[in-house]
Short mmCIF file of N, CA, C and O in Angstrom, two decimals:
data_model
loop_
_atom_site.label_atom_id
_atom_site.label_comp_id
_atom_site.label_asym_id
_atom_site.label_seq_id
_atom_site.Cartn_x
_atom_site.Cartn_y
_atom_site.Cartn_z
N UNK G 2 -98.83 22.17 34.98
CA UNK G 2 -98.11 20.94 34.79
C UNK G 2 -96.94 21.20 33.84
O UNK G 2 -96.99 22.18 33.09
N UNK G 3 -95.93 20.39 33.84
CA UNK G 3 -94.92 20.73 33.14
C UNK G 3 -93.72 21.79 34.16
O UNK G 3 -93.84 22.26 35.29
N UNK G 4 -92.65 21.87 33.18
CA UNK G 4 -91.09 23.24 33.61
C UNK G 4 -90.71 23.30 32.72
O UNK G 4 -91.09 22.83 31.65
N UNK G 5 -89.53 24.14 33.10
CA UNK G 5 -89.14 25.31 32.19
C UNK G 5 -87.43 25.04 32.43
O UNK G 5 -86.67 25.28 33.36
N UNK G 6 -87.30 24.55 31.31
CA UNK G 6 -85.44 24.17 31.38
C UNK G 6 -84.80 25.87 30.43
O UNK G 6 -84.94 26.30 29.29
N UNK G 7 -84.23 26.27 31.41
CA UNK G 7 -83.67 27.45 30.84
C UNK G 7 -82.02 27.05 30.60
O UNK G 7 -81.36 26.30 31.33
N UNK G 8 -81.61 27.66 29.56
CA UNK G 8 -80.37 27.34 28.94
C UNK G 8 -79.56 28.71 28.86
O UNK G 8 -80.15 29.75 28.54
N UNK G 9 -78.13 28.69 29.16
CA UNK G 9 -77.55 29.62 29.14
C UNK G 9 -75.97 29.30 29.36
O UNK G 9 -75.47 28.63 30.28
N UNK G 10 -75.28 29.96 28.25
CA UNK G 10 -73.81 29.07 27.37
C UNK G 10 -73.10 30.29 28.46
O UNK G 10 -72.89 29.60 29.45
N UNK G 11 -72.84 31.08 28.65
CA UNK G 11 -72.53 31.72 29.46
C UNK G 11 -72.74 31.98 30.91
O UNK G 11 -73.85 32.41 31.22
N UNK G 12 -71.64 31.75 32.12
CA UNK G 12 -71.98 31.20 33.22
C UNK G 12 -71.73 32.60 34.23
O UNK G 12 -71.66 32.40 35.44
N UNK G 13 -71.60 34.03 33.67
CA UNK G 13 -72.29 34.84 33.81
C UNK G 13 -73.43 34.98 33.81
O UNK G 13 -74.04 34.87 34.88
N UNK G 14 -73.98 35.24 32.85
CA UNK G 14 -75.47 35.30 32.14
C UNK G 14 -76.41 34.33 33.07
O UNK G 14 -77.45 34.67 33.63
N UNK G 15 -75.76 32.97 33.08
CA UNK G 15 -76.72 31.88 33.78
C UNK G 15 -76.76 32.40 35.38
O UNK G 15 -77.77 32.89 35.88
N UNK G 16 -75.67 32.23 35.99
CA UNK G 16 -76.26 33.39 37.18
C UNK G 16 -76.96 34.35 37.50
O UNK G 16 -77.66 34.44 38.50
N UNK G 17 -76.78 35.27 36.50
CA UNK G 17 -77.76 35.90 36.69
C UNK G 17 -79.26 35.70 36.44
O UNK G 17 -80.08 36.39 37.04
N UNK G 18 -79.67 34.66 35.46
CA UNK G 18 -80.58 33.79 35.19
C UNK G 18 -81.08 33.23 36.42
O UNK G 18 -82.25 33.38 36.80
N UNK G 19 -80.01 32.44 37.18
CA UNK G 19 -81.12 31.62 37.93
C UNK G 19 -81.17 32.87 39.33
O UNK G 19 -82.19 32.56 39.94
N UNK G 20 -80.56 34.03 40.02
CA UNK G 20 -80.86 34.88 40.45
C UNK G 20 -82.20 35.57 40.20
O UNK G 20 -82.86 36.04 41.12
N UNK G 21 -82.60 35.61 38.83
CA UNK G 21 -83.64 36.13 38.61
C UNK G 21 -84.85 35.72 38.93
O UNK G 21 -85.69 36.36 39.56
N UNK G 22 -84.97 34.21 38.34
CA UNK G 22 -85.86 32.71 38.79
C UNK G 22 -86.46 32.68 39.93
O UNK G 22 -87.67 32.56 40.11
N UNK G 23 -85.55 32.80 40.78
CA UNK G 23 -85.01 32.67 42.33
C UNK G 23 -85.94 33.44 42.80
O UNK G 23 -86.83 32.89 43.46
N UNK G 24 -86.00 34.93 42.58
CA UNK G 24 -87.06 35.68 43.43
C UNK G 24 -88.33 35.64 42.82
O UNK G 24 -89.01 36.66 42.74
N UNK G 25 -88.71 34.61 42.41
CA UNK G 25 -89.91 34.30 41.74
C UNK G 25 -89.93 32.99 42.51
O UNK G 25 -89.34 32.10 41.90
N UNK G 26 -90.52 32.58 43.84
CA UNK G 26 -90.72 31.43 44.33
C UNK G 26 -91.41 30.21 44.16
O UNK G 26 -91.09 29.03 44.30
N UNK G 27 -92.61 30.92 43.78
CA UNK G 27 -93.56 29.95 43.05
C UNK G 27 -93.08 29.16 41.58
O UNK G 27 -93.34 28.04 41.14
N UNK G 28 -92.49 29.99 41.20
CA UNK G 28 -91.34 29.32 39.51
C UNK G 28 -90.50 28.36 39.86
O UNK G 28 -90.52 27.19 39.49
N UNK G 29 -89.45 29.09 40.89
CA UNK G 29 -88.24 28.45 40.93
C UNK G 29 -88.06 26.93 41.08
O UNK G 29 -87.16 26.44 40.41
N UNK G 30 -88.91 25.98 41.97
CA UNK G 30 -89.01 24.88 41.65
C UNK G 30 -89.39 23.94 40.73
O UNK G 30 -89.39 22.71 40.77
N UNK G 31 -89.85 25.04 39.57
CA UNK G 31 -90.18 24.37 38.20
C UNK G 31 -89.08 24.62 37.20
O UNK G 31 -89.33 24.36 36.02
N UNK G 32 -88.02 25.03 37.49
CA UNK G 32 -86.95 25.45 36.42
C UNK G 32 -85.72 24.41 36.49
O UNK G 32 -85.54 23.99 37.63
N UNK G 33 -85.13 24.08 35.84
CA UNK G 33 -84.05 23.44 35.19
C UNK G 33 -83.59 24.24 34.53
O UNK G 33 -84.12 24.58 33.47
N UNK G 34 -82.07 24.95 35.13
CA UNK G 34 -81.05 25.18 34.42
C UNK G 34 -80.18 24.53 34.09
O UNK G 34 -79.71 23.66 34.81
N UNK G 35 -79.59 24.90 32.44
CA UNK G 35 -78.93 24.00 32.20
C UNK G 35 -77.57 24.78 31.43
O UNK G 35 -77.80 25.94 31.08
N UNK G 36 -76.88 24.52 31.28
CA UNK G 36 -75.83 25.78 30.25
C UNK G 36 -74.84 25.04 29.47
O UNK G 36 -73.73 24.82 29.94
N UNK G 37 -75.27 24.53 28.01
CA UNK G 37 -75.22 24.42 26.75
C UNK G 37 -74.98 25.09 26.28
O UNK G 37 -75.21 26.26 26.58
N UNK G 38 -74.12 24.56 24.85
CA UNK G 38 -74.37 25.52 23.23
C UNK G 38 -75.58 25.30 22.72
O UNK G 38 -75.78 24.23 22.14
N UNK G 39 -76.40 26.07 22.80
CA UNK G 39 -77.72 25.56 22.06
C UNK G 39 -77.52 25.33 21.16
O UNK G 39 -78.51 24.88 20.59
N UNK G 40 -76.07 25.41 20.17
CA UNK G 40 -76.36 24.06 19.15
C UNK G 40 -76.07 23.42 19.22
O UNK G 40 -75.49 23.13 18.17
N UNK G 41 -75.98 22.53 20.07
CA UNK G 41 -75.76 21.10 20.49
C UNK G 41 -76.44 20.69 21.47
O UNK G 41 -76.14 19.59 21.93
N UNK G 42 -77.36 21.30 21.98
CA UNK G 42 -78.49 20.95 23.21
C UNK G 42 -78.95 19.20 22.91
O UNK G 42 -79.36 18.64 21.89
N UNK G 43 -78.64 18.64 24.48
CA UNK G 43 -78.29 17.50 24.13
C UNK G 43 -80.19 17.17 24.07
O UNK G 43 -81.11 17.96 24.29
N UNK G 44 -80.22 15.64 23.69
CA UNK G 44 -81.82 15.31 23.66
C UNK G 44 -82.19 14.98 25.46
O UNK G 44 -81.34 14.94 26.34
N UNK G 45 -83.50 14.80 25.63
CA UNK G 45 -83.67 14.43 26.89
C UNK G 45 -84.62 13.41 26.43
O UNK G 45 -85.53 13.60 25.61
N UNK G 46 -84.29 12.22 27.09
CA UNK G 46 -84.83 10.85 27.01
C UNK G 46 -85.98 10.45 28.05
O UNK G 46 -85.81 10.68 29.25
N UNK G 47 -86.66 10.09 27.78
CA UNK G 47 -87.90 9.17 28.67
C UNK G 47 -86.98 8.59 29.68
O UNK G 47 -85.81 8.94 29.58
N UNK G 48 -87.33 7.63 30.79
CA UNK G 48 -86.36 6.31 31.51
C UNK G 48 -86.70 5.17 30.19
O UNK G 48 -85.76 4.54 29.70
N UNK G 49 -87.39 5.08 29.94
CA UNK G 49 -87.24 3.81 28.82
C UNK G 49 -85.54 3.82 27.75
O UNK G 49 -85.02 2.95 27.05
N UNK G 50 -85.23 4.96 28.02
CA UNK G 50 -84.17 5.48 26.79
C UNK G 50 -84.18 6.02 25.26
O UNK G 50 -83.53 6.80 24.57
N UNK G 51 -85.59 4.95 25.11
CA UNK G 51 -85.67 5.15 23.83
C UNK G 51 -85.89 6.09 23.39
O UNK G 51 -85.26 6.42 22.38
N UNK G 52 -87.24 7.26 24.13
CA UNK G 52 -88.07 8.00 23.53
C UNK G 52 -87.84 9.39 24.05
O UNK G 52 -87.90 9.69 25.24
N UNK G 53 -87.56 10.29 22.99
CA UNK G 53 -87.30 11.88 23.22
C UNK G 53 -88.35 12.36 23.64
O UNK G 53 -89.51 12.17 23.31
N UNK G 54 -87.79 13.16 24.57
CA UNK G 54 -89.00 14.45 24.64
C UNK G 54 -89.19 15.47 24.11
O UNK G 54 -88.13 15.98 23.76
N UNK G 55 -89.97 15.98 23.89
CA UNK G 55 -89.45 17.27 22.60
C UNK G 55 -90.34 18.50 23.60
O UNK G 55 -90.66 18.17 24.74
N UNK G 56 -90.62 19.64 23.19
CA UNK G 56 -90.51 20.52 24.03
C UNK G 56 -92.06 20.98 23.83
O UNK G 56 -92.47 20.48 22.78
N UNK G 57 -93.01 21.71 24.42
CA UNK G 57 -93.93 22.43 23.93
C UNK G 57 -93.71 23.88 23.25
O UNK G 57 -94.37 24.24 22.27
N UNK G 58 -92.80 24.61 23.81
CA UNK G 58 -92.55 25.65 23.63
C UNK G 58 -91.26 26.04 23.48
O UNK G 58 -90.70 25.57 24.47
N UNK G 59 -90.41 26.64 22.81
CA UNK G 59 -88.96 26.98 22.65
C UNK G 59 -88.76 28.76 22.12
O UNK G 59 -88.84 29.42 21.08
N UNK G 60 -88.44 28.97 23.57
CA UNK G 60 -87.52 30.53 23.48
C UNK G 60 -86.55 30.80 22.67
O UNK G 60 -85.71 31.13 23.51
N UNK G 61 -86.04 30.91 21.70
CA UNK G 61 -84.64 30.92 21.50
C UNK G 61 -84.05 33.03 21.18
O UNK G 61 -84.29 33.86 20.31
N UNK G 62 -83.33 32.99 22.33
CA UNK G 62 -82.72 34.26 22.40
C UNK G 62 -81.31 34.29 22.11
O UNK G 62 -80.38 33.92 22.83
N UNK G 63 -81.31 34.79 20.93
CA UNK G 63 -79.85 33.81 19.70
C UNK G 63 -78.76 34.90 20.24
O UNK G 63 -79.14 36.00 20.63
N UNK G 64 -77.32 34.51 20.24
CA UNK G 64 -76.53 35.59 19.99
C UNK G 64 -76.72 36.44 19.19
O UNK G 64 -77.69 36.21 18.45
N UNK G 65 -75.92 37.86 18.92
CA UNK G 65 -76.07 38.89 17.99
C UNK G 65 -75.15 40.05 18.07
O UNK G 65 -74.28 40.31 18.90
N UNK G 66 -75.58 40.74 16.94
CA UNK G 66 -74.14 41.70 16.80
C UNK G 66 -74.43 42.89 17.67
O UNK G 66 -73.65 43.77 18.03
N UNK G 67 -75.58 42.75 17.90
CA UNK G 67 -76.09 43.99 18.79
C UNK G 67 -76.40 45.40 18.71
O UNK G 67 -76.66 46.33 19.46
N UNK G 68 -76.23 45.13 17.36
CA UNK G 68 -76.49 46.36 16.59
C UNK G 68 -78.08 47.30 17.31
O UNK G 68 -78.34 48.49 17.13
N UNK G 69 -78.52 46.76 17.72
CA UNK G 69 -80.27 47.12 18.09
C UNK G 69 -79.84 47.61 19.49
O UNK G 69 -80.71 48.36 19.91
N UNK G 70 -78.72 47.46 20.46
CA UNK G 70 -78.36 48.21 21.61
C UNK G 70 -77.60 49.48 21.29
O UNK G 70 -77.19 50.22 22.18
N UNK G 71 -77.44 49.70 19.98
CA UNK G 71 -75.94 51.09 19.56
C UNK G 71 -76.53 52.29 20.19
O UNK G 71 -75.74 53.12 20.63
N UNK G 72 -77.96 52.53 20.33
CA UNK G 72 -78.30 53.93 20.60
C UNK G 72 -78.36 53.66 22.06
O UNK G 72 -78.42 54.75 22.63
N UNK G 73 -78.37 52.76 22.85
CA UNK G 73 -78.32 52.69 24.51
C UNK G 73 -76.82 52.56 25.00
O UNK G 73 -76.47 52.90 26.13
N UNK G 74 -75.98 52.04 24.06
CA UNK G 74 -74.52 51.95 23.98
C UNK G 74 -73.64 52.58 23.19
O UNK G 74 -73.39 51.92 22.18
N UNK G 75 -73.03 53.69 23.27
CA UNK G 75 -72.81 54.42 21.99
C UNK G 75 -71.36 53.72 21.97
O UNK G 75 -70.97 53.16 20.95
N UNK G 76 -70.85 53.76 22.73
CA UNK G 76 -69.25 52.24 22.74
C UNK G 76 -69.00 51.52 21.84
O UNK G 76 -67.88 51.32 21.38
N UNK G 77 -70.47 50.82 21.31
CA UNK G 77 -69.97 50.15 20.89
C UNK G 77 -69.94 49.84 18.89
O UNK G 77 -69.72 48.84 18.20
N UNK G 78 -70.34 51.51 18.54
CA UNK G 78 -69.78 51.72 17.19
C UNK G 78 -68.92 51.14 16.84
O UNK G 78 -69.15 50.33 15.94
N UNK G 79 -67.55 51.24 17.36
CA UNK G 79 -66.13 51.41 17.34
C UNK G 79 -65.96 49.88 16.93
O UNK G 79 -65.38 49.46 15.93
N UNK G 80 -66.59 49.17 17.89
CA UNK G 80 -66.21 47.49 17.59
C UNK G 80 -67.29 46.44 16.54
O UNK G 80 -67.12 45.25 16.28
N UNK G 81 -68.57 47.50 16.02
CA UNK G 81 -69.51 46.80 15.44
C UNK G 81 -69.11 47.10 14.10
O UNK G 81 -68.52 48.14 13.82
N UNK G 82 -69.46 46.08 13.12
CA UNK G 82 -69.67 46.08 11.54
C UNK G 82 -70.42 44.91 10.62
O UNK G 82 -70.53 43.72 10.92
N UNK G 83 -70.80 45.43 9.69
CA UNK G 83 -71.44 44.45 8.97
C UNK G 83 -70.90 42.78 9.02
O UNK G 83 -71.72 41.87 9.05
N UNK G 84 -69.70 42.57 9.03
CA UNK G 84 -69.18 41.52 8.73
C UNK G 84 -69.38 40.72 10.14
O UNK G 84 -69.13 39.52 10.16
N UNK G 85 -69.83 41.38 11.30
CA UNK G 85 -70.14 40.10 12.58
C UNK G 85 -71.42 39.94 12.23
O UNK G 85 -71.96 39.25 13.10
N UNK G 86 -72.15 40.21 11.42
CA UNK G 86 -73.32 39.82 11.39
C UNK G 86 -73.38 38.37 10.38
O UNK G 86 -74.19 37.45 10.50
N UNK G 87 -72.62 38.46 9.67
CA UNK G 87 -72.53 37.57 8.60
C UNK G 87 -71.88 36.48 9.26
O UNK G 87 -72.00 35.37 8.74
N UNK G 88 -71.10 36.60 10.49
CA UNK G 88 -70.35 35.84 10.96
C UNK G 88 -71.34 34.94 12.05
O UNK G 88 -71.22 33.78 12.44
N UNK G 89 -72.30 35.92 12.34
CA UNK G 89 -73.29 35.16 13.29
C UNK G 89 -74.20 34.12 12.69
O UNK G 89 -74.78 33.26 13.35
N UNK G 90 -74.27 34.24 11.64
CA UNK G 90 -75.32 33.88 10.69
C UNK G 90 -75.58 31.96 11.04
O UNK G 90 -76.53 31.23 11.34
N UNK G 91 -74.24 31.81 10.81
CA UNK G 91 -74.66 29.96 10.44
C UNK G 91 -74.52 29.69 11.93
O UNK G 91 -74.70 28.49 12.18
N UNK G 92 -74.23 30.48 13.06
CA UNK G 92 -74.85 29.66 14.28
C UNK G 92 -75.64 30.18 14.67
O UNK G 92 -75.76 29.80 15.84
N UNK G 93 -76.63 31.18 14.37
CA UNK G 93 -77.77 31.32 14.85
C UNK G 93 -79.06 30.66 13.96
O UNK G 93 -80.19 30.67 14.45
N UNK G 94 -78.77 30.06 12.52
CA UNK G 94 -79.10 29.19 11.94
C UNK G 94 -79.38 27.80 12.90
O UNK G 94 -80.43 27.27 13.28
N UNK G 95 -78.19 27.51 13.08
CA UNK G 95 -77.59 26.13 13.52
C UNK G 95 -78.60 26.13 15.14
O UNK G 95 -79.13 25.07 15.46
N UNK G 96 -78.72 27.00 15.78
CA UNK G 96 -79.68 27.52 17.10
C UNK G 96 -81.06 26.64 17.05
O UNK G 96 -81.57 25.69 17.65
N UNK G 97 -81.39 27.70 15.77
CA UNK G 97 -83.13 27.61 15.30
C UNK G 97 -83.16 26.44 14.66
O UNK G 97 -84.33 26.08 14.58
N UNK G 98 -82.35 25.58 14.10
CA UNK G 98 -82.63 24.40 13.52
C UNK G 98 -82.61 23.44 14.58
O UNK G 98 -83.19 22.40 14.29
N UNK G 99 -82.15 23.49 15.67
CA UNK G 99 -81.35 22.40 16.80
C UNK G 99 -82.77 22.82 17.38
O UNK G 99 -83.40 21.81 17.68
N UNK G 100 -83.41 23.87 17.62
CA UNK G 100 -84.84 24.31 18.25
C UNK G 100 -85.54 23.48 18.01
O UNK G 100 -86.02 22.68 18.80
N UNK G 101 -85.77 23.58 16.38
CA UNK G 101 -86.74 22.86 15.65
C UNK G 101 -87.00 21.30 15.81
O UNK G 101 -88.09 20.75 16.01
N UNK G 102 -85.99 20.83 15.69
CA UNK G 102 -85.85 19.23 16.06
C UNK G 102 -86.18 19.02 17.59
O UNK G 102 -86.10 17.83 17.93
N UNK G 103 -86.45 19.69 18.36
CA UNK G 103 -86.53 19.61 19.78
C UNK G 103 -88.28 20.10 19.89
O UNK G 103 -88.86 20.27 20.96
N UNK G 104 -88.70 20.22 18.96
CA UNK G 104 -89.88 21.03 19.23
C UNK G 104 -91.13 19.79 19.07
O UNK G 104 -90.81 19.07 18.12
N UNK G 105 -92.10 19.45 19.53
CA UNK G 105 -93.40 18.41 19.37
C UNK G 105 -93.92 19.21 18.29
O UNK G 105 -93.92 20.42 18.08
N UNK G 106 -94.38 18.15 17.62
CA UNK G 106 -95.28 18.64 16.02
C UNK G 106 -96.27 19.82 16.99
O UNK G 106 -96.60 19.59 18.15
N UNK G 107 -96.61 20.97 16.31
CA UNK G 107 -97.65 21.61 16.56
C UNK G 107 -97.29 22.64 17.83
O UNK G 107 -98.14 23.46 18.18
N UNK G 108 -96.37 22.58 18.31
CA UNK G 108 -95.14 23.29 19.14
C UNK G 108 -94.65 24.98 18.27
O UNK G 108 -94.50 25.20 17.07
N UNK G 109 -94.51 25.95 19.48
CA UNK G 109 -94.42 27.29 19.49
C UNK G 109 -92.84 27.27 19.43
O UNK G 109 -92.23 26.47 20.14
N UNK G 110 -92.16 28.16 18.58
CA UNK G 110 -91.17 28.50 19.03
C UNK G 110 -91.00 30.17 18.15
O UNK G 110 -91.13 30.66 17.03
N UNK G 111 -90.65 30.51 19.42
CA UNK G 111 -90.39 32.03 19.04
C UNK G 111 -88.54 32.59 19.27
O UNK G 111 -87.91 32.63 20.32
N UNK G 112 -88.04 32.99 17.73
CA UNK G 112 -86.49 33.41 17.87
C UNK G 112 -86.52 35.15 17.86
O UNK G 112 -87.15 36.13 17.47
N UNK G 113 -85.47 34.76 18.49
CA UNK G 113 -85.38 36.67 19.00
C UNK G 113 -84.00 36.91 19.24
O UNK G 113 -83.23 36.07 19.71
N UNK G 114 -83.49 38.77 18.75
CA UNK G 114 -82.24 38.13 18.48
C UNK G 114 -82.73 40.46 19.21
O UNK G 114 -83.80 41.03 19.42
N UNK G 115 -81.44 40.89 19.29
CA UNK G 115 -81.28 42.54 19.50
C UNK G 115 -80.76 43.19 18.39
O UNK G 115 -80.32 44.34 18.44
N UNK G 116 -80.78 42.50 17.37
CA UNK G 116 -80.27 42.93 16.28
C UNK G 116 -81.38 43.35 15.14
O UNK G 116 -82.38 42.70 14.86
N UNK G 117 -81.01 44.48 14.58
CA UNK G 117 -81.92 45.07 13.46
C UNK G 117 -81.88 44.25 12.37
O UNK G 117 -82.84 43.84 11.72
N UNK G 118 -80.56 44.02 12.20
CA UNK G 118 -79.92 43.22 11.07
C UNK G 118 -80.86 41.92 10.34
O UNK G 118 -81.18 40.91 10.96
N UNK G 119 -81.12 42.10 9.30
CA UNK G 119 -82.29 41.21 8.17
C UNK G 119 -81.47 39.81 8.13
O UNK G 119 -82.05 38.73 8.03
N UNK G 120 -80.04 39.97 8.22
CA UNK G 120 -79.41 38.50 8.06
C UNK G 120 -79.58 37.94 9.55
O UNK G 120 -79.77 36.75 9.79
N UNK G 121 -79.48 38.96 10.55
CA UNK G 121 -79.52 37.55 11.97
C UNK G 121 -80.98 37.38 12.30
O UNK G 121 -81.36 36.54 13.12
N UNK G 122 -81.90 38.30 11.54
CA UNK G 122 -83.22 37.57 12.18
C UNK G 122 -84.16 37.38 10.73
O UNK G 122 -85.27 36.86 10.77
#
């Protein structure tokens, strides 16, 4: 019982998202894609209007500097440094807090980020 609203700010990424879904048949009619800034993921309302739904479970797979791909990507030395990490910081904050408010008391949420980096996770 229940689906699975998958979110994805990038409409690359989301293609390939719901491609993935897709060859999973038995899933695919339980998914809602949707492609948001997850920090601003809007609320989803009951029909009454009044009353939010909040989520059981929340994925959140945050942007990142990517530092945790450098040894599968050696490329991308050249363009990485401490200072995008610091730069990621208050919206991957802003992510996990927008999570949180979306989450039912007693609700899972697990953040995950490819980064080694102690400030983005």
């Amino acid at each position: 019982e229940g689906c699975v609203v998958a979110n994805e700010i990038s409409a690359e990424r989301a293609g390939m998202l719901v491609h993935q879904i897709a060859r999973h048949q038995a899933l695919y009619p339980l998914v809602v894609f949707t492609s948001h800034d997850a920090r601003y993921f809007p609320s989803i309302r009951e029909a009454d209007g009044q009353t939010e739904l909040l989520f059981d479970r929340i994925l959140c797979d945050v942007m990142c500097s990517s530092d945790g791909t450098l040894r599968k990507a050696p490329h991308l030395w050249r363009e990485w440094s401490t200072k995008l990490s610091m730069e990621l910081h208050a919206d991957q904050l802003a992510v996990a807090l927008r999570a949180a408010r979306l989450l039912r008391p007693g609700g899972r949420m697990v953040y995950s980020t490819c980064s080694l980096s102690p400030v983005e996770n």
